[in-house]
Every structure is written in C-alpha cells, then in structure tokens.
Amino acid sequence: MKKVPIRLHTANALRWLGSLYRNPADAIKEHVSNAVDEHVKAKSANTNVPVCQIVFTLEKNNVIIEYPYGMSQKEFENALQRVADSEKKNLDYRQIGQLGIGMFSFLQFGRKCVFYSKKIQGEETVRVTFREGSDNAEFETPTRKESLLKPGIKIIISDLILDPLKSRGPLSPINLEKLFADKFNAFIKDGSIEIIICCKGTRYKVKPLKIELPRIGVNYKDWPLKNNRNNKFSLELYYDLTEK
C-alpha cells in the first residue's frame, strides 16, 4: 500500500474556513463566542473581570471589536499550529467557539484583520496581522499609539467587502442586536457579559430577549448533570397562546 501525503494551499484553505459561516453576522458572532469562552475560562480560575464587556465599533471601512481578555504571542503561535483542531474540546468547562477557526472568520466580509493583544498588565502588546491570500501570520511590534493600556484584545477588520453602515445590511446594528440577543441571551440575562454596538455616534446595548408569554415549568432549572455534578442544566418553557 502506498500512502501519498495531502498537501494544502494554506491561503486557499483558510479562505474556505472563513466562508464556513452562513453570513457576515454569523462570522462576527464568533468573536463574541471567543470572548464568552475566555470569560468562562477565567471564571474557572478566579481571574475573571466582573462583567465581560464586548464592544463593536462599526465604521464604513472598518469593524473594530474589543473585549478584556487577551492572548500572549505564544498562545497565538499555538493557535496557528492547531487550526481546526481546537484544544477547547478537551476542557472540563463549556465552550462555544468553533474549532480554532475564529481568527479567520473575518474572511467572510473583509480582506485584512489585525489583532492587538495584551495578556496581563506589564506585558508588551502583541500585534498579529492576517491577510486574504497570505499563507502567513505577521507578528510585529506595535507602535506606542497602537499599544493597549490594559489587558485585553482589539481586533480591526478592514478592506471590507460590504458597508456595515447600511441600515438594513447584514452587519447593521439592528441585525447584530437581534443575533446577539438570540445567541447569548443566557449570558446577557445573568450579567456575565455586556455587548455594546457603536455606530454613527450612537451606542446600542444588547438587551435580553423579551418573551411576552406565560412561563410554565418554572421548577425545571438547575439540574445537576449525572457525569459532573458541578455542571447544571436549565430549561425555560413558555406557553404559546397563539398555538404557533
């Protein structure tokens, strides 16, 4: 039997990974998932901030994402060695991000993505640039102006292929608000995270879903799981009077 190694064109493969998301909003949601995952991870180690605030700034030519958990250069390098093979699957706590492809989700709606990251206070800021069509991640020393003052991450997605300022576009504040409220309702509701969308000088705070239906089965909550009693399962049930 002869075995032939499979060789990939890395840049093409990464572009394909970035297109796995159904739409630009679903791709940008991955950054919220990663922020939530980092918050859960920090909470398990008692190093979390009280509230994980995730801020999106929508501009005509840029989408900027910021949250208070950063990565070291070593962590970036490790992540690049494990694309599509995330270590999250081996963790003891619940994680929601995709398998090591979130860094390339920008390819759904942009051609360039720059990460500015500071892991802990006192460390230098790491700058990592990804470009459409490139096989490499570019590690550089940021300027003093670019350096972060506090631990966290700042992501700038540019060379956009759509305009986020369009009122009914896929990255419009109203669309992102609905998506984030639906996908992260439990975390928003319990105060773990706060999502802010800034657009044209206005700040939109994503609010928990408002369900105007009678609640039933209120005791179906906080059931310990059999294999791990520290993890619990909760369920919210509402009665739909419209029979829909």
Tab-separated table of C-alpha atoms in Angstrom:
chain	number	residue	atom	x	y	z
A	1	MET	CA	0.000	0.000	0.000
A	2	LYS	CA	1.295	3.417	-0.964
A	3	LYS	CA	0.424	6.475	1.101
A	4	VAL	CA	0.615	9.910	-0.508
A	5	PRO	CA	0.682	12.919	1.842
A	6	ILE	CA	-2.032	15.507	1.254
A	7	ARG	CA	-0.714	18.993	0.612
A	8	LEU	CA	-2.892	22.066	1.010
A	9	HIS	CA	-2.637	25.549	-0.376
A	10	THR	CA	-2.808	27.212	3.022
A	11	ALA	CA	-4.177	30.590	1.914
A	12	ASN	CA	-6.983	28.939	-0.075
A	13	ALA	CA	-7.787	26.589	2.808
A	14	LEU	CA	-8.012	29.494	5.270
A	15	ARG	CA	-10.270	31.422	2.926
A	16	TRP	CA	-12.529	28.379	2.730
A	17	LEU	CA	-12.595	28.133	6.540
A	18	GLY	CA	-13.630	31.776	6.740
A	19	SER	CA	-16.526	31.092	4.381
A	20	LEU	CA	-17.961	28.293	6.538
A	21	TYR	CA	-20.164	30.810	8.341
A	22	ARG	CA	-23.622	31.307	6.878
A	23	ASN	CA	-23.335	35.085	6.633
A	24	PRO	CA	-21.189	38.032	7.835
A	25	ALA	CA	-23.206	38.448	11.051
A	26	ASP	CA	-22.708	34.786	11.916
A	27	ALA	CA	-18.974	35.202	11.282
A	28	ILE	CA	-18.670	38.258	13.512
A	29	LYS	CA	-20.619	36.399	16.214
A	30	GLU	CA	-17.602	34.101	16.556
A	31	HIS	CA	-15.722	36.881	18.343
A	32	VAL	CA	-18.476	37.097	20.969
A	33	SER	CA	-18.246	33.326	21.391
A	34	ASN	CA	-14.491	33.590	21.915
A	35	ALA	CA	-14.912	36.398	24.444
A	36	VAL	CA	-17.503	34.355	26.356
A	37	ASP	CA	-15.210	31.323	26.282
A	38	GLU	CA	-12.332	33.363	27.718
A	39	HIS	CA	-14.635	34.740	30.420
A	40	VAL	CA	-15.779	31.223	31.385
A	41	LYS	CA	-12.156	30.039	31.395
A	42	ALA	CA	-11.054	32.953	33.594
A	43	LYS	CA	-14.005	32.405	35.933
A	44	SER	CA	-12.966	28.795	36.477
A	45	ALA	CA	-9.535	30.087	37.546
A	46	ASN	CA	-10.964	33.002	39.603
A	47	THR	CA	-9.186	35.539	37.352
A	48	ASN	CA	-12.250	36.900	35.563
A	49	VAL	CA	-13.399	40.501	35.341
A	50	PRO	CA	-16.817	41.114	36.958
A	51	VAL	CA	-18.522	41.692	33.585
A	52	CYS	CA	-17.057	40.850	30.188
A	53	GLN	CA	-17.860	43.884	28.039
A	54	ILE	CA	-17.620	43.295	24.290
A	55	VAL	CA	-17.643	46.460	22.187
A	56	PHE	CA	-18.236	46.559	18.429
A	57	THR	CA	-17.483	49.771	16.538
A	58	LEU	CA	-18.912	49.828	13.022
A	59	GLU	CA	-17.287	52.188	10.523
A	60	LYS	CA	-17.567	52.451	6.753
A	61	ASN	CA	-14.174	50.807	6.210
A	62	ASN	CA	-13.553	49.006	9.499
A	63	VAL	CA	-15.151	46.773	12.082
A	64	ILE	CA	-13.448	47.054	15.486
A	65	ILE	CA	-14.022	44.507	18.271
A	66	GLU	CA	-12.717	44.871	21.837
A	67	TYR	CA	-13.017	42.778	24.984
A	68	PRO	CA	-10.971	42.391	28.209
A	69	TYR	CA	-9.207	39.056	27.619
A	70	GLY	CA	-6.004	38.936	25.590
A	71	MET	CA	-3.628	36.281	24.281
A	72	SER	CA	0.141	36.101	24.536
A	73	GLN	CA	2.330	35.694	21.464
A	74	LYS	CA	2.928	32.073	22.462
A	75	GLU	CA	-0.824	31.442	22.592
A	76	PHE	CA	-1.244	32.967	19.131
A	77	GLU	CA	1.538	30.750	17.796
A	78	ASN	CA	-0.007	27.656	19.400
A	79	ALA	CA	-3.419	28.509	17.948
A	80	LEU	CA	-1.900	28.800	14.472
A	81	GLN	CA	-0.454	25.323	14.865
A	82	ARG	CA	-3.883	23.914	15.732
A	83	VAL	CA	-6.239	25.472	13.193
A	84	ALA	CA	-9.456	23.403	13.050
A	85	ASP	CA	-8.162	21.297	15.974
A	86	SER	CA	-9.022	23.435	18.984
A	87	GLU	CA	-7.913	22.479	22.485
A	88	LYS	CA	-11.358	23.566	23.693
A	89	LYS	CA	-12.755	20.087	23.111
A	90	ASN	CA	-10.566	18.743	25.933
A	91	LEU	CA	-11.616	21.259	28.575
A	92	ASP	CA	-13.783	20.495	31.594
A	93	TYR	CA	-15.993	23.563	31.176
A	94	ARG	CA	-18.440	24.510	28.439
A	95	GLN	CA	-17.005	26.361	25.455
A	96	ILE	CA	-18.975	27.665	22.488
A	97	GLY	CA	-16.427	28.896	19.926
A	98	GLN	CA	-15.731	26.999	16.718
A	99	LEU	CA	-12.771	24.652	16.435
A	100	GLY	CA	-9.828	27.006	16.033
A	101	ILE	CA	-11.154	28.896	13.001
A	102	GLY	CA	-12.498	32.044	14.658
A	103	MET	CA	-9.387	34.057	13.779
A	104	PHE	CA	-10.228	33.612	10.108
A	105	SER	CA	-13.943	34.433	10.298
A	106	PHE	CA	-13.080	37.928	9.011
A	107	LEU	CA	-12.672	36.426	5.530
A	108	GLN	CA	-16.468	36.269	5.317
A	109	PHE	CA	-16.616	40.075	4.945
A	110	GLY	CA	-13.080	41.550	4.924
A	111	ARG	CA	-9.604	41.065	3.482
A	112	LYS	CA	-7.401	42.075	6.415
A	113	CYS	CA	-7.550	41.530	10.162
A	114	VAL	CA	-5.181	42.921	12.799
A	115	PHE	CA	-5.151	41.670	16.398
A	116	TYR	CA	-3.694	43.837	19.180
A	117	SER	CA	-3.447	41.787	22.339
A	118	LYS	CA	-2.137	42.112	25.893
A	119	LYS	CA	-2.353	39.051	28.123
A	120	ILE	CA	-1.517	40.593	31.503
A	121	GLN	CA	-0.590	44.025	32.822
A	122	GLY	CA	3.118	44.723	32.328
A	123	GLU	CA	3.481	42.636	29.168
A	124	GLU	CA	4.060	44.191	25.760
A	125	THR	CA	1.184	44.354	23.308
A	126	VAL	CA	1.291	41.716	20.569
A	127	ARG	CA	0.318	42.711	17.021
A	128	VAL	CA	-0.705	39.936	14.606
A	129	THR	CA	-1.924	40.586	11.046
A	130	PHE	CA	-3.812	38.187	8.781
A	131	ARG	CA	-4.419	38.946	5.097
A	132	GLU	CA	-6.578	37.349	2.456
A	133	GLY	CA	-4.428	35.238	0.149
A	134	SER	CA	-1.477	35.046	2.569
A	135	ASP	CA	-0.030	31.831	3.983
A	136	ASN	CA	1.482	33.629	6.976
A	137	ALA	CA	0.525	35.482	10.112
A	138	GLU	CA	2.612	38.635	10.511
A	139	PHE	CA	3.943	39.257	14.033
A	140	GLU	CA	5.131	42.830	14.575
A	141	THR	CA	5.907	45.228	17.398
A	142	PRO	CA	3.096	47.783	17.610
A	143	THR	CA	3.737	51.500	17.868
A	144	ARG	CA	3.269	53.230	21.206
A	145	LYS	CA	-0.031	54.646	19.946
A	146	GLU	CA	-1.258	51.165	18.990
A	147	SER	CA	-0.230	49.523	22.285
A	148	LEU	CA	-3.026	48.604	24.684
A	149	LEU	CA	-3.077	50.257	28.102
A	150	LYS	CA	-4.899	47.378	29.809
A	151	PRO	CA	-5.091	43.588	29.288
A	152	GLY	CA	-7.486	42.659	26.530
A	153	ILE	CA	-7.790	42.352	22.798
A	154	LYS	CA	-8.572	44.783	19.990
A	155	ILE	CA	-9.421	43.410	16.565
A	156	ILE	CA	-9.570	45.640	13.474
A	157	ILE	CA	-11.112	44.093	10.363
A	158	SER	CA	-10.563	46.226	7.264
A	159	ASP	CA	-10.643	46.183	3.451
A	160	LEU	CA	-14.320	45.320	3.844
A	161	ILE	CA	-16.346	43.838	1.010
A	162	LEU	CA	-19.574	45.366	2.382
A	163	ASP	CA	-20.630	48.551	4.161
A	164	PRO	CA	-21.557	47.992	7.852
A	165	LEU	CA	-23.275	51.391	7.944
A	166	LYS	CA	-26.105	50.323	5.645
A	167	SER	CA	-29.246	50.436	7.746
A	168	ARG	CA	-30.500	47.052	6.534
A	169	GLY	CA	-27.142	45.451	5.770
A	170	PRO	CA	-26.011	42.144	7.304
A	171	LEU	CA	-23.795	43.956	9.849
A	172	SER	CA	-26.252	46.703	10.731
A	173	PRO	CA	-26.773	47.342	14.473
A	174	ILE	CA	-30.373	46.102	14.337
A	175	ASN	CA	-29.331	42.776	12.786
A	176	LEU	CA	-26.420	42.297	15.193
A	177	GLU	CA	-28.612	43.176	18.188
A	178	LYS	CA	-31.141	40.515	17.238
A	179	LEU	CA	-28.485	37.873	16.589
A	180	PHE	CA	-26.522	38.526	19.777
A	181	ALA	CA	-29.667	38.641	21.912
A	182	ASP	CA	-30.789	35.303	20.489
A	183	LYS	CA	-27.442	33.505	20.716
A	184	PHE	CA	-26.151	34.888	24.016
A	185	ASN	CA	-29.380	35.564	25.907
A	186	ALA	CA	-28.440	33.462	28.958
A	187	PHE	CA	-25.107	35.285	29.440
A	188	ILE	CA	-26.657	38.726	28.882
A	189	LYS	CA	-29.531	37.931	31.227
A	190	ASP	CA	-27.322	36.782	34.120
A	191	GLY	CA	-24.989	39.764	33.689
A	192	SER	CA	-21.909	37.755	32.705
A	193	ILE	CA	-21.433	39.724	29.506
A	194	GLU	CA	-22.417	43.100	28.125
A	195	ILE	CA	-22.459	43.733	24.376
A	196	ILE	CA	-22.230	47.279	23.050
A	197	ILE	CA	-22.571	48.236	19.360
A	198	CYS	CA	-21.297	51.691	18.360
A	199	CYS	CA	-22.413	53.093	15.014
A	200	LYS	CA	-22.586	56.669	13.699
A	201	GLY	CA	-22.098	58.134	17.167
A	202	THR	CA	-24.827	56.011	18.792
A	203	ARG	CA	-24.233	53.254	21.351
A	204	TYR	CA	-26.634	50.314	21.321
A	205	LYS	CA	-26.661	47.977	24.324
A	206	VAL	CA	-27.891	44.482	23.512
A	207	LYS	CA	-30.757	43.612	25.834
A	208	PRO	CA	-32.012	40.161	26.890
A	209	LEU	CA	-34.827	38.674	24.858
A	210	LYS	CA	-38.248	39.867	25.917
A	211	ILE	CA	-40.685	36.957	25.838
A	212	GLU	CA	-44.264	38.076	26.363
A	213	LEU	CA	-45.711	34.639	27.007
A	214	PRO	CA	-46.760	32.937	30.255
A	215	ARG	CA	-43.988	30.951	31.897
A	216	ILE	CA	-44.578	27.276	32.680
A	217	GLY	CA	-42.448	24.574	34.271
A	218	VAL	CA	-40.578	27.079	36.451
A	219	ASN	CA	-39.055	24.250	38.516
A	220	TYR	CA	-37.249	22.812	35.504
A	221	LYS	CA	-33.967	24.527	36.227
A	222	ASP	CA	-30.550	23.921	37.737
A	223	TRP	CA	-30.498	20.139	37.373
A	224	PRO	CA	-27.032	18.689	38.125
A	225	LEU	CA	-25.646	16.578	35.309
A	226	LYS	CA	-25.005	12.939	36.148
A	227	ASN	CA	-21.391	12.818	34.937
A	228	ASN	CA	-20.393	16.145	36.531
A	229	ARG	CA	-22.462	17.447	39.455
A	230	ASN	CA	-20.809	20.880	39.190
A	231	ASN	CA	-22.441	21.443	35.781
A	232	LYS	CA	-26.158	22.141	35.692
A	233	PHE	CA	-28.868	22.053	33.064
A	234	SER	CA	-31.571	24.728	32.939
A	235	LEU	CA	-34.683	24.953	30.811
A	236	GLU	CA	-37.119	27.820	30.251
A	237	LEU	CA	-40.592	26.931	28.993
A	238	TYR	CA	-43.295	29.338	27.830
A	239	TYR	CA	-46.833	28.643	26.716
A	240	ASP	CA	-47.654	29.993	23.269
A	241	LEU	CA	-51.282	31.096	23.352
A	242	THR	CA	-51.313	31.602	19.581
A	243	GLU	CA	-50.725	27.851	19.049
A	244	LYS	CA	-47.864	28.683	16.678
